[in-house]
Amino acid sequence: QKNFAQRRDLTGKKILVTAGGTQEPIDPVRYVGNRSSGKMGFAVAAAAALRGAEVVLIHANTHLPIPTGVTAVAVSTADEMLRAVLDYCSHSDVVIKAAAVADYKPARQADSKMKKEINNLALTLVPTTDILAELGKRKGKQILVGFAAETDDLLANAKKKIQRKNLDLIVANDVSRTDIGFATNENQVTFLYADGRQETLAKMNKNLVAQEIMDRVIDIIAARYP
Ligand code: CTP
Ligand code: CA
């Protein structure tokens, strides 16, 4: 059994983690959302803090306790998450984006509760900013880790995201499986690297997946700052 907490191997590193799922308001009482619980991102933040990193956790619509030693920033929408990430990212050595960010938001938000007066209601959605792609455009020595949530062609789709967002590592998981992923305590992931390497892990508790992610981040840091 590895004892990660004894290894303070992230001391002095600043790590930004995002978690949860954004909600995009339709009117004052309704939103467009997704099924992310935030468990994976919270596990990553806790693992990084246990190993000595200075951690900022930007979380959207979660109901989980803030891990010890972590600075938490609560947001709700994709736009709020973008602003918070841009505020904190320049101070971060590593950014790990576990959050499920809405890809679209309602074009308009009604000021008062919409009434059920009509038979068919069409909601016009417009794209949000891809936060990770923005970070990818401006990254220098920073290490960028993304997640890929897929129901089909997991590895092929995840590979495209590494290139498109200029990532160092992507953590790919199959969200069509009900035994892992959303709201569960387990995950089964494949790590894909910018240089094409890939590594599939066994199914395990999200806290252990988080420790495995931090191990890979440490390897990338070691390679970048020899
Ligand atoms: N992401 C982000 N900003 C967005 C959408 C996604 O930062 N507006 C990040 C997520 O936090 C995740 C990664 O991009 O780390 C991949 O998210 P995912 O939804 O799997 O991929 P998308 O690029 O949004 O593509 P699609 O949903 O079409 O598969
Ligand atoms: Ca998406």
PDB file of C-alpha atoms in Angstrom, residues 9-149:
ATOM      1  CA  ASP A   9       6.571  15.695  -3.346  1.00  0.00           C
ATOM      2  CA  LEU A  10       4.438  18.637  -4.539  1.00  0.00           C
ATOM      3  CA  THR A  11       5.737  21.098  -1.949  1.00  0.00           C
ATOM      4  CA  GLY A  12       6.157  24.564  -3.462  1.00  0.00           C
ATOM      5  CA  LYS A  13       3.946  23.816  -6.468  1.00  0.00           C
ATOM      6  CA  LYS A  14       0.826  25.844  -7.156  1.00  0.00           C
ATOM      7  CA  ILE A  15      -2.012  23.807  -8.595  1.00  0.00           C
ATOM      8  CA  LEU A  16      -5.364  25.019  -9.892  1.00  0.00           C
ATOM      9  CA  VAL A  17      -8.160  22.431 -10.043  1.00  0.00           C
ATOM     10  CA  THR A  18     -11.697  22.822 -11.378  1.00  0.00           C
ATOM     11  CA  ALA A  19     -14.538  20.539 -10.362  1.00  0.00           C
ATOM     12  CA  GLY A  20     -18.281  20.081 -10.648  1.00  0.00           C
ATOM     13  CA  GLY A  21     -20.637  20.995 -13.420  1.00  0.00           C
ATOM     14  CA  THR A  22     -21.664  24.451 -14.554  1.00  0.00           C
ATOM     15  CA  GLN A  23     -25.318  25.534 -14.671  1.00  0.00           C
ATOM     16  CA  GLU A  24     -26.543  27.981 -17.284  1.00  0.00           C
ATOM     17  CA  PRO A  25     -29.669  29.867 -16.250  1.00  0.00           C
ATOM     18  CA  ILE A  26     -32.777  29.926 -18.424  1.00  0.00           C
ATOM     19  CA  ASP A  27     -34.785  32.068 -16.003  1.00  0.00           C
ATOM     20  CA  PRO A  28     -34.532  32.717 -12.229  1.00  0.00           C
ATOM     21  CA  VAL A  29     -35.592  29.146 -11.365  1.00  0.00           C
ATOM     22  CA  ARG A  30     -34.316  26.937 -14.210  1.00  0.00           C
ATOM     23  CA  TYR A  31     -31.027  26.025 -15.769  1.00  0.00           C
ATOM     24  CA  VAL A  32     -29.254  23.862 -18.322  1.00  0.00           C
ATOM     25  CA  GLY A  33     -26.888  21.579 -16.440  1.00  0.00           C
ATOM     26  CA  ASN A  34     -25.062  18.261 -16.445  1.00  0.00           C
ATOM     27  CA  ARG A  35     -24.605  15.261 -14.156  1.00  0.00           C
ATOM     28  CA  SER A  36     -21.130  15.974 -12.790  1.00  0.00           C
ATOM     29  CA  SER A  37     -20.939  15.549  -8.990  1.00  0.00           C
ATOM     30  CA  GLY A  38     -17.477  17.047  -8.563  1.00  0.00           C
ATOM     31  CA  LYS A  39     -16.116  13.936  -6.840  1.00  0.00           C
ATOM     32  CA  MET A  40     -13.205  13.405  -9.242  1.00  0.00           C
ATOM     33  CA  GLY A  41     -12.071  17.040  -9.100  1.00  0.00           C
ATOM     34  CA  PHE A  42     -12.377  17.200  -5.306  1.00  0.00           C
ATOM     35  CA  ALA A  43     -10.312  14.005  -5.058  1.00  0.00           C
ATOM     36  CA  VAL A  44      -7.631  15.589  -7.266  1.00  0.00           C
ATOM     37  CA  ALA A  45      -7.561  18.754  -5.122  1.00  0.00           C
ATOM     38  CA  ALA A  46      -7.322  16.706  -1.919  1.00  0.00           C
ATOM     39  CA  ALA A  47      -4.529  14.517  -3.334  1.00  0.00           C
ATOM     40  CA  ALA A  48      -2.500  17.539  -4.447  1.00  0.00           C
ATOM     41  CA  ALA A  49      -2.897  19.242  -1.062  1.00  0.00           C
ATOM     42  CA  LEU A  50      -1.947  16.058   0.845  1.00  0.00           C
ATOM     43  CA  ARG A  51       1.254  15.941  -1.138  1.00  0.00           C
ATOM     44  CA  GLY A  52       2.183  19.510  -0.223  1.00  0.00           C
ATOM     45  CA  ALA A  53       0.902  21.602  -3.149  1.00  0.00           C
ATOM     46  CA  GLU A  54      -0.772  24.978  -2.716  1.00  0.00           C
ATOM     47  CA  VAL A  55      -4.190  24.234  -4.190  1.00  0.00           C
ATOM     48  CA  VAL A  56      -6.967  26.492  -5.471  1.00  0.00           C
ATOM     49  CA  LEU A  57     -10.190  24.608  -6.224  1.00  0.00           C
ATOM     50  CA  ILE A  58     -12.724  26.346  -8.452  1.00  0.00           C
ATOM     51  CA  HIS A  59     -15.930  24.395  -8.042  1.00  0.00           C
ATOM     52  CA  ALA A  60     -19.334  24.684  -9.669  1.00  0.00           C
ATOM     53  CA  ASN A  61     -22.562  23.497  -8.029  1.00  0.00           C
ATOM     54  CA  THR A  62     -21.063  20.787  -5.835  1.00  0.00           C
ATOM     55  CA  HIS A  63     -22.272  19.559  -2.442  1.00  0.00           C
ATOM     56  CA  LEU A  64     -19.006  18.126  -1.169  1.00  0.00           C
ATOM     57  CA  PRO A  65     -16.858  19.161   1.810  1.00  0.00           C
ATOM     58  CA  ILE A  66     -13.859  21.328   0.889  1.00  0.00           C
ATOM     59  CA  PRO A  67     -10.683  19.230   1.334  1.00  0.00           C
ATOM     60  CA  THR A  68      -8.315  20.281   4.135  1.00  0.00           C
ATOM     61  CA  GLY A  69      -5.766  22.914   3.167  1.00  0.00           C
ATOM     62  CA  VAL A  70      -7.449  23.809  -0.130  1.00  0.00           C
ATOM     63  CA  THR A  71      -8.537  27.349  -1.092  1.00  0.00           C
ATOM     64  CA  ALA A  72     -12.032  27.047  -2.563  1.00  0.00           C
ATOM     65  CA  VAL A  73     -13.738  29.424  -4.993  1.00  0.00           C
ATOM     66  CA  ALA A  74     -17.412  28.778  -5.758  1.00  0.00           C
ATOM     67  CA  VAL A  75     -18.814  29.608  -9.201  1.00  0.00           C
ATOM     68  CA  SER A  76     -21.945  28.546 -11.046  1.00  0.00           C
ATOM     69  CA  THR A  77     -21.855  29.298 -14.777  1.00  0.00           C
ATOM     70  CA  ALA A  78     -19.252  28.598 -17.476  1.00  0.00           C
ATOM     71  CA  ASP A  79     -18.598  32.342 -17.788  1.00  0.00           C
ATOM     72  CA  GLU A  80     -17.957  32.632 -14.039  1.00  0.00           C
ATOM     73  CA  MET A  81     -15.645  29.638 -14.177  1.00  0.00           C
ATOM     74  CA  LEU A  82     -13.749  31.200 -17.100  1.00  0.00           C
ATOM     75  CA  ARG A  83     -13.229  34.450 -15.170  1.00  0.00           C
ATOM     76  CA  ALA A  84     -12.124  32.657 -11.992  1.00  0.00           C
ATOM     77  CA  VAL A  85      -9.720  30.385 -13.905  1.00  0.00           C
ATOM     78  CA  LEU A  86      -8.188  33.358 -15.747  1.00  0.00           C
ATOM     79  CA  ASP A  87      -7.764  35.194 -12.403  1.00  0.00           C
ATOM     80  CA  TYR A  88      -5.849  32.323 -10.812  1.00  0.00           C
ATOM     81  CA  CYS A  89      -4.100  30.555 -13.705  1.00  0.00           C
ATOM     82  CA  SER A  90      -1.136  32.911 -14.104  1.00  0.00           C
ATOM     83  CA  HIS A  91      -0.048  31.950 -10.575  1.00  0.00           C
ATOM     84  CA  SER A  92      -0.336  28.215 -11.237  1.00  0.00           C
ATOM     85  CA  ASP A  93       2.357  25.728 -12.232  1.00  0.00           C
ATOM     86  CA  VAL A  94      -0.279  23.119 -13.062  1.00  0.00           C
ATOM     87  CA  VAL A  95      -3.944  23.421 -14.106  1.00  0.00           C
ATOM     88  CA  ILE A  96      -6.160  20.336 -13.865  1.00  0.00           C
ATOM     89  CA  LYS A  97      -9.603  20.770 -15.413  1.00  0.00           C
ATOM     90  CA  ALA A  98     -11.909  18.083 -14.072  1.00  0.00           C
ATOM     91  CA  ALA A  99     -15.027  20.259 -14.302  1.00  0.00           C
ATOM     92  CA  ALA A 100     -17.835  19.505 -16.725  1.00  0.00           C
ATOM     93  CA  VAL A 101     -18.255  22.901 -18.355  1.00  0.00           C
ATOM     94  CA  ALA A 102     -21.421  23.575 -20.347  1.00  0.00           C
ATOM     95  CA  ASP A 103     -20.612  23.828 -24.048  1.00  0.00           C
ATOM     96  CA  TYR A 104     -23.704  25.971 -24.668  1.00  0.00           C
ATOM     97  CA  LYS A 105     -25.711  28.458 -22.674  1.00  0.00           C
ATOM     98  CA  PRO A 106     -29.164  29.972 -23.310  1.00  0.00           C
ATOM     99  CA  ALA A 107     -28.877  32.935 -25.675  1.00  0.00           C
ATOM    100  CA  ARG A 108     -31.088  34.956 -23.357  1.00  0.00           C
ATOM    101  CA  GLN A 109     -31.867  34.665 -19.682  1.00  0.00           C
ATOM    102  CA  ALA A 110     -35.443  35.658 -18.774  1.00  0.00           C
ATOM    103  CA  ASP A 111     -35.673  38.161 -15.899  1.00  0.00           C
ATOM    104  CA  SER A 112     -38.821  36.585 -14.506  1.00  0.00           C
ATOM    105  CA  LYS A 113     -40.081  33.018 -14.348  1.00  0.00           C
ATOM    106  CA  MET A 114     -41.266  31.820 -17.749  1.00  0.00           C
ATOM    107  CA  LYS A 115     -44.925  30.739 -17.844  1.00  0.00           C
ATOM    108  CA  LYS A 116     -46.240  27.595 -19.522  1.00  0.00           C
ATOM    109  CA  GLU A 117     -48.339  29.566 -21.948  1.00  0.00           C
ATOM    110  CA  ILE A 118     -47.217  28.004 -25.198  1.00  0.00           C
ATOM    111  CA  ASN A 119     -47.281  24.472 -26.581  1.00  0.00           C
ATOM    112  CA  ASN A 120     -43.771  24.250 -27.951  1.00  0.00           C
ATOM    113  CA  LEU A 121     -40.850  25.966 -26.364  1.00  0.00           C
ATOM    114  CA  ALA A 122     -37.574  26.206 -28.279  1.00  0.00           C
ATOM    115  CA  LEU A 123     -34.510  27.194 -26.336  1.00  0.00           C
ATOM    116  CA  THR A 124     -31.801  28.940 -28.331  1.00  0.00           C
ATOM    117  CA  LEU A 125     -28.345  28.022 -27.098  1.00  0.00           C
ATOM    118  CA  VAL A 126     -25.065  29.747 -27.944  1.00  0.00           C
ATOM    119  CA  PRO A 127     -21.533  28.380 -27.393  1.00  0.00           C
ATOM    120  CA  THR A 128     -19.566  29.119 -24.226  1.00  0.00           C
ATOM    121  CA  THR A 129     -15.820  29.759 -24.254  1.00  0.00           C
ATOM    122  CA  ASP A 130     -13.671  26.619 -24.113  1.00  0.00           C
ATOM    123  CA  ILE A 131     -11.698  27.481 -20.972  1.00  0.00           C
ATOM    124  CA  LEU A 132      -9.055  24.814 -21.450  1.00  0.00           C
ATOM    125  CA  ALA A 133      -8.491  25.763 -25.097  1.00  0.00           C
ATOM    126  CA  GLU A 134      -7.980  29.390 -23.964  1.00  0.00           C
ATOM    127  CA  LEU A 135      -5.359  28.250 -21.443  1.00  0.00           C
ATOM    128  CA  GLY A 136      -3.769  26.085 -24.140  1.00  0.00           C
ATOM    129  CA  LYS A 137      -3.339  29.105 -26.412  1.00  0.00           C
ATOM    130  CA  ARG A 138      -1.503  31.124 -23.778  1.00  0.00           C
ATOM    131  CA  LYS A 139       0.440  28.440 -21.936  1.00  0.00           C
ATOM    132  CA  GLY A 140       4.160  28.756 -21.428  1.00  0.00           C
ATOM    133  CA  LYS A 141       5.840  26.285 -19.092  1.00  0.00           C
ATOM    134  CA  GLN A 142       2.555  25.594 -17.349  1.00  0.00           C
ATOM    135  CA  ILE A 143       1.340  22.002 -17.252  1.00  0.00           C
ATOM    136  CA  LEU A 144      -2.208  21.556 -18.540  1.00  0.00           C
ATOM    137  CA  VAL A 145      -4.230  18.478 -17.681  1.00  0.00           C
ATOM    138  CA  GLY A 146      -7.695  17.934 -19.133  1.00  0.00           C
ATOM    139  CA  PHE A 147     -10.372  15.318 -18.776  1.00  0.00           C
ATOM    140  CA  ALA A 148     -12.279  13.785 -21.652  1.00  0.00           C
ATOM    141  CA  ALA A 149     -15.774  12.531 -20.955  1.00  0.00           C
TER     142      ALA A 149
END
